[in-house]
Short mmCIF file of C-alpha atoms in Angstrom, two decimals:
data_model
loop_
_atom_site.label_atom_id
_atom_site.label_comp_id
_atom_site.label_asym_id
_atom_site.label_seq_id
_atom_site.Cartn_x
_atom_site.Cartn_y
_atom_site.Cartn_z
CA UNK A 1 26.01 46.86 -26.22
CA UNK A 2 24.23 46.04 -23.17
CA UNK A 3 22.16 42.94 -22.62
CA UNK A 4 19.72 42.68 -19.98
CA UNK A 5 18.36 39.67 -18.81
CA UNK A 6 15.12 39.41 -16.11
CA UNK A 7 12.16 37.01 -14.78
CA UNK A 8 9.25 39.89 -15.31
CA UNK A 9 6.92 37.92 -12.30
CA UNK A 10 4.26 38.34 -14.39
CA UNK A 11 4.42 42.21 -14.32
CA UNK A 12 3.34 42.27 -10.11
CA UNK A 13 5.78 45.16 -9.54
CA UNK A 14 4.14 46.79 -12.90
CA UNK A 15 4.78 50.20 -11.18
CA UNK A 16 8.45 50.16 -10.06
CA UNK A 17 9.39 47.26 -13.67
CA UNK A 18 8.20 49.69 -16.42
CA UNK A 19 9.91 53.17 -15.70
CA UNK A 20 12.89 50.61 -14.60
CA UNK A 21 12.77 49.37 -18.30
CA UNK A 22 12.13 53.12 -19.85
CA UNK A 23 14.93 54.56 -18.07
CA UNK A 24 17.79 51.37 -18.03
CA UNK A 25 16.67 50.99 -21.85
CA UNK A 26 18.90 48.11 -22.60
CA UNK A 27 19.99 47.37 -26.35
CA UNK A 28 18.84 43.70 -26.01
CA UNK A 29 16.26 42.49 -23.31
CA UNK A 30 15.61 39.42 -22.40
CA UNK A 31 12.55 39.08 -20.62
CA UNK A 32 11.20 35.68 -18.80
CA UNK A 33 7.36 35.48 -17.72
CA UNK A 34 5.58 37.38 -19.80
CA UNK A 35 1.98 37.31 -19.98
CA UNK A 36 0.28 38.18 -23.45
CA UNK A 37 -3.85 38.51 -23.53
CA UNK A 38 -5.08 39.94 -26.60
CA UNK A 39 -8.28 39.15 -25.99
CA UNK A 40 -8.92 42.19 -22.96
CA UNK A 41 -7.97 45.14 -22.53
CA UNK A 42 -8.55 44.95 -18.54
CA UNK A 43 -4.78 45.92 -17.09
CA UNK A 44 -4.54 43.03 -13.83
CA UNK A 45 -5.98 39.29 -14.29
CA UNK A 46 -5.59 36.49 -11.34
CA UNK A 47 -3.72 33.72 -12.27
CA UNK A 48 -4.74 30.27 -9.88
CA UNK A 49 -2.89 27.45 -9.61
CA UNK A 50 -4.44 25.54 -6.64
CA UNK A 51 -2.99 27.72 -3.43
CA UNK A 52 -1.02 29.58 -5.93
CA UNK A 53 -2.95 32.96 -6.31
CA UNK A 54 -0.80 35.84 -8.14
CA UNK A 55 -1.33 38.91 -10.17
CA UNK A 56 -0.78 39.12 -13.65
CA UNK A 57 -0.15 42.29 -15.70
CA UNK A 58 -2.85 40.90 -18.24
CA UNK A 59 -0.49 42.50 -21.33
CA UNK A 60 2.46 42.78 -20.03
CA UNK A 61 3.83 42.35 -23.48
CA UNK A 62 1.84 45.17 -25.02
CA UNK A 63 2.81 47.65 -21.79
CA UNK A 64 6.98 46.67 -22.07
CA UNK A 65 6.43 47.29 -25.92
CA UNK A 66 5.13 50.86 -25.58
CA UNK A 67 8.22 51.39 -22.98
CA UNK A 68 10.57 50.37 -25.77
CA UNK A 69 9.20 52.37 -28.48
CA UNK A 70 12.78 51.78 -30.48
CA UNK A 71 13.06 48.15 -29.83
CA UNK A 72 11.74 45.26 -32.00
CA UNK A 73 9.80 42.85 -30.19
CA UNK A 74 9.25 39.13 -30.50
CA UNK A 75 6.94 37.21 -27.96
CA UNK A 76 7.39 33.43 -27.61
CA UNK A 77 4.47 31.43 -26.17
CA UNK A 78 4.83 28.85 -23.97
CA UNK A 79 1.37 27.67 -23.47
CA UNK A 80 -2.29 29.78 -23.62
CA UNK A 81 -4.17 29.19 -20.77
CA UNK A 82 -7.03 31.03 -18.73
CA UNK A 83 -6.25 34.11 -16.20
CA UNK A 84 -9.31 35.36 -13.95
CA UNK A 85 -11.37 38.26 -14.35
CA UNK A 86 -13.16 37.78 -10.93
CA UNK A 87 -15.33 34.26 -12.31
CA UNK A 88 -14.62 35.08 -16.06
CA UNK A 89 -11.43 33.22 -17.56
CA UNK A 90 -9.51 34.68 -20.04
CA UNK A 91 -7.66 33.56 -22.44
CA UNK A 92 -4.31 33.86 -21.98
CA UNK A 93 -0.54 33.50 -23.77
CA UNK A 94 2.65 33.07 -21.06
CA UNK A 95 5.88 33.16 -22.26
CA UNK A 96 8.97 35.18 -22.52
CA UNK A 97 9.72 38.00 -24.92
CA UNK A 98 13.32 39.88 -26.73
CA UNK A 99 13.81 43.43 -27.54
CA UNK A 100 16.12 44.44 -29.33
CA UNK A 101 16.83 47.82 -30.37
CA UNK A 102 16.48 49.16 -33.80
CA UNK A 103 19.96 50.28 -34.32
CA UNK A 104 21.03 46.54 -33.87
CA UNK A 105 19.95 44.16 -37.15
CA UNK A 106 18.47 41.23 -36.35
CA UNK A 107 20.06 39.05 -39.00
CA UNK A 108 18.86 35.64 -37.74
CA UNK A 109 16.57 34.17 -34.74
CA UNK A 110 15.55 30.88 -33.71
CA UNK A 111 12.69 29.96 -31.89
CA UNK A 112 12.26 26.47 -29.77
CA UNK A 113 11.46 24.35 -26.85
CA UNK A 114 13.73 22.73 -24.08
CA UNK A 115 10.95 21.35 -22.28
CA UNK A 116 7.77 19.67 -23.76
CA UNK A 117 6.20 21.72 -26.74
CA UNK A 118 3.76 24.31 -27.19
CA UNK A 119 0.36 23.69 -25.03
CA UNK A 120 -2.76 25.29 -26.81
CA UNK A 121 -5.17 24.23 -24.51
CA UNK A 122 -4.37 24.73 -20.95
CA UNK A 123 -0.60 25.16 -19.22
CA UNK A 124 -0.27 21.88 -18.31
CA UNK A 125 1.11 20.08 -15.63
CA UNK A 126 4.22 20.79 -13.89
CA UNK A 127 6.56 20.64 -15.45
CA UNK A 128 4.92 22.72 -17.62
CA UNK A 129 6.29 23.45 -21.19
CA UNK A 130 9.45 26.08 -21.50
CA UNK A 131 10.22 27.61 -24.68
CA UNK A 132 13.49 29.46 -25.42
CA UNK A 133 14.37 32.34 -27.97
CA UNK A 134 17.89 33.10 -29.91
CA UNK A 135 18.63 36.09 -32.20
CA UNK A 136 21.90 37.18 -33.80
CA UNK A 137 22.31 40.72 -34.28
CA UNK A 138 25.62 43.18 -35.71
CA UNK A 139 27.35 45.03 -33.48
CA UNK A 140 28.21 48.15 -35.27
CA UNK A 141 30.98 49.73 -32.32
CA UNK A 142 32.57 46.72 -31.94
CA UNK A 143 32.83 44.99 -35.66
CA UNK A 144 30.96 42.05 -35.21
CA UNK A 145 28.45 39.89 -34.60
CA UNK A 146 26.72 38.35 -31.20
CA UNK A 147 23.85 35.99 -30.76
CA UNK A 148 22.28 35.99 -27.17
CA UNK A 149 19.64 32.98 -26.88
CA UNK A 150 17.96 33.24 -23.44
CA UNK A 151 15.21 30.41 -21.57
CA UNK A 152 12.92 29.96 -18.46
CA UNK A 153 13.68 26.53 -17.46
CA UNK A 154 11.52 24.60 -16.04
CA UNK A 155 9.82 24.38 -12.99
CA UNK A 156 9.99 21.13 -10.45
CA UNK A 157 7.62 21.53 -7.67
CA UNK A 158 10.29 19.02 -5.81
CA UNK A 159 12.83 21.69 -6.16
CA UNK A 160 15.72 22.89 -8.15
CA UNK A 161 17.47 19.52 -8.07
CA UNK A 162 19.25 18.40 -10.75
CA UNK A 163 17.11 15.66 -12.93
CA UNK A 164 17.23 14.13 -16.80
CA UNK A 165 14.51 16.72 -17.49
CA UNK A 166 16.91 19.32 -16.41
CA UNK A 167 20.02 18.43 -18.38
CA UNK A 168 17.97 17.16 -20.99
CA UNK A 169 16.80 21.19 -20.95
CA UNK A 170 20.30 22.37 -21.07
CA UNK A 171 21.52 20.35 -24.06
CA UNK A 172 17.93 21.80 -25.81
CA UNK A 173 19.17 25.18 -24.96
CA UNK A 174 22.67 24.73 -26.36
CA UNK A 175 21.06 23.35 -29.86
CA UNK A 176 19.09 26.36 -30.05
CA UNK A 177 22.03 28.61 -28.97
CA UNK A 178 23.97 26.78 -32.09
CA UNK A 179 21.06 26.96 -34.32
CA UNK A 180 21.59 31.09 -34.29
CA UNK A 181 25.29 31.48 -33.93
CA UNK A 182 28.15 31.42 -36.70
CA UNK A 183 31.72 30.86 -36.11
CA UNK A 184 33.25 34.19 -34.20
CA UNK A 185 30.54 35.38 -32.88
CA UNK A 186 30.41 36.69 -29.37
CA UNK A 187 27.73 33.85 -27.48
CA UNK A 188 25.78 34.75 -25.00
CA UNK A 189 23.25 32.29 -22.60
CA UNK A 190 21.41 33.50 -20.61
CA UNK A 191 17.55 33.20 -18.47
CA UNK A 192 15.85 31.77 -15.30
CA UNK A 193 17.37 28.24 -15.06
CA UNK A 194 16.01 27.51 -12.16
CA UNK A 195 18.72 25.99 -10.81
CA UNK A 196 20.95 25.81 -8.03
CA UNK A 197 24.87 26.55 -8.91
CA UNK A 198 26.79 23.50 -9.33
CA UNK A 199 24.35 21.63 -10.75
CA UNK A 200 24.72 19.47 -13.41
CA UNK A 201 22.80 21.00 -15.72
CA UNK A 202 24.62 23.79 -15.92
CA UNK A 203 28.01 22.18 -16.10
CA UNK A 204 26.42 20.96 -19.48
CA UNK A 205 26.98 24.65 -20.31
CA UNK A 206 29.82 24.72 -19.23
CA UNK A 207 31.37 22.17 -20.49
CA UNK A 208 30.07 23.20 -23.99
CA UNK A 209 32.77 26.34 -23.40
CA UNK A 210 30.55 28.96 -21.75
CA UNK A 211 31.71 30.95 -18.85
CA UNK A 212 29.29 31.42 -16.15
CA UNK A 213 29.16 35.47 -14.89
CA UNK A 214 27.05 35.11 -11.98
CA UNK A 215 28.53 33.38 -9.29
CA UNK A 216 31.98 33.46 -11.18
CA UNK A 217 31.98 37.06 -10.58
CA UNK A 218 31.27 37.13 -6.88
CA UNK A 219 27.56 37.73 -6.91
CA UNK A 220 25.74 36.35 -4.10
CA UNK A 221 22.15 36.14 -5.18
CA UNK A 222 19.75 36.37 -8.41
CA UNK A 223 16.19 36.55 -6.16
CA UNK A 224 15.21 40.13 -4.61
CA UNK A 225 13.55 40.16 -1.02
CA UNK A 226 10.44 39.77 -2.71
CA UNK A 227 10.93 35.93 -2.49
CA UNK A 228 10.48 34.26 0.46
CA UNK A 229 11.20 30.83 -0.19
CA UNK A 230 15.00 29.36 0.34
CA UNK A 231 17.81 29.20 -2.40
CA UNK A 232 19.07 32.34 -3.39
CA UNK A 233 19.61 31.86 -7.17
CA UNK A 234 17.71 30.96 -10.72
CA UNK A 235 18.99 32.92 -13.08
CA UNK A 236 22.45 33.19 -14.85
CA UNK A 237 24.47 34.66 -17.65
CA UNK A 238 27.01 32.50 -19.80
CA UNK A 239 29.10 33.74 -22.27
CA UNK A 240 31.90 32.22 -24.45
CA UNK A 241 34.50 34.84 -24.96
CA UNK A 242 34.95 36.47 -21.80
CA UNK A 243 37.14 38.92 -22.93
CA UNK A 244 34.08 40.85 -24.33
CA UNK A 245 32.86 41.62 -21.40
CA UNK A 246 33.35 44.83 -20.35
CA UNK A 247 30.95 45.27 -17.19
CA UNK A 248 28.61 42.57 -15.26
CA UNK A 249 26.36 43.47 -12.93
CA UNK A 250 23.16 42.00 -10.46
CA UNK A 251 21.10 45.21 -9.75
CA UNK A 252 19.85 44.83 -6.40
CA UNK A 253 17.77 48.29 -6.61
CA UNK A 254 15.16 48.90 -7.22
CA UNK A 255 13.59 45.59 -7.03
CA UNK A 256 10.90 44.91 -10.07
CA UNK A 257 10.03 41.70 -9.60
CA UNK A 258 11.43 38.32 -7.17
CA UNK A 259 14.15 38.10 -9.82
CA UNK A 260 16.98 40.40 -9.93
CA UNK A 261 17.89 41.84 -13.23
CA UNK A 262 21.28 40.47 -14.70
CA UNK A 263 23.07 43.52 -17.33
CA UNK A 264 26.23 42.78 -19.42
CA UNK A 265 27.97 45.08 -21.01
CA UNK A 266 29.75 43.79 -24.13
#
């Protein structure tokens, strides 16, 4: 089974992030900003933020979905909000999104928050509402059972420091985590933390039993060139059992979004 786990940037790199998902294919994908706006059918919206202009796929969900033709999807909504089409808003869902293919039954899920709750009207101030999304599937190669519960933590505009919203986030994320899992089961964590290693937060994890791949396996960075800013990490993969690991990786090429996909292979 491989799990893949990636901050989608709102679709920018559309072009080089779908065949990238066709061809890679992963059994289970867990995919961070996604952007989900039923209500057009127009393919790039603007998302504004004060000085923060960006592009958004406008259904990113919809395009990864036709990618995976033999994956179930569930999309989990953060917040709905308004994207631009020039002056118009639209309205628009932002969350994250699983796949999981077919072949693997989903035999439980659980759905939550680690930060605030869902906003209807608006994103909200930073720090804006993070949801989080666990599913327990069977394994039929290797006998068993794994449940792989993945998050976009929140954003600080002071930084990635650590703070009681922070660990308050990671204890969230371990309740949901628990809420899907049975006894045995392989566990898998994983998402855009946005934190720095060391932190607290994540020792939280840690100290909860989960081993953490990403810098315990050498890897020097989670963020592709594409990001400009300093701190060279966000995102990270935790597992309980690390003997079921039998490859980790940090693809560096090609870059499809600021984030840099994170594959295990169980």
């Amino acid at each position: 089974m491989r799990v893949m786990c990636l901050n989608a940037w709102g679709g920018k790199l559309h072009a080089d992030l779908l065949p990238f998902l066709r061809a890679s294919a992963p059994d289970v994908l867990c995919l961070q900003e996604v952007v989900h706006s039923p209500e057009t059918d127009k393919d790039w919206l603007t998302y504004r933020d004060g000085d923060h202009v960006l592009p958004q796929r406008a259904n990113l969900f919809r395009d990864v979905c036709a990618a995976l033709p033999e994956h179930v999807a569930v999309f989990c909504p953060a917040a709905q909000g308004v994207l631009w089409d020039e002056e118009r808003s639209i309205p628009s869902q932002w969350g994250l999104a699983t796949f999981v293919r077919r072949s693997y039954p989903i035999v439980g899920q659980h759905q939550g928050f680690v930060h605030k709750s869902y906003s209807p009207v608006g994103y909200g101030d930073h720090p804006r509402s993070r949801s989080a999304h666990g599913v327990r599937v069977y394994d039929y190669e290797r006998e068993g059972y794994v449940s792989i519960t993945h998050m976009h933590g929140l954003r600080d505009l002071n930084g990635k420091m650590d703070t009681p919203e922070r660990s308050a986030q990671s204890r969230r994320l371990l309740e949901i985590s628990r809420a899907v899992s049975e006894p045995g089961d392989v566990t898998v964590v994983c998402g855009d933390f946005n934190l720095e290693p060391g932190s607290a937060a994540l020792r939280i994890l840690e100290e909860a039993g989960l081993i953490e791949l990403v810098q315990g396996r050498g890897f020097s960075s989670t963020r592709s060139s594409h990001y400009k800013k300093p701190g060279r990490f966000a995102d990270y993969m935790l597992i309980d059992k690390e003997d079921a690991v039998r490859d980790f990786q940090v693809i560096e090429q090609p870059e499809v979004s600021d984030h840099l996909p994170l594959v295990l292979t169980l």
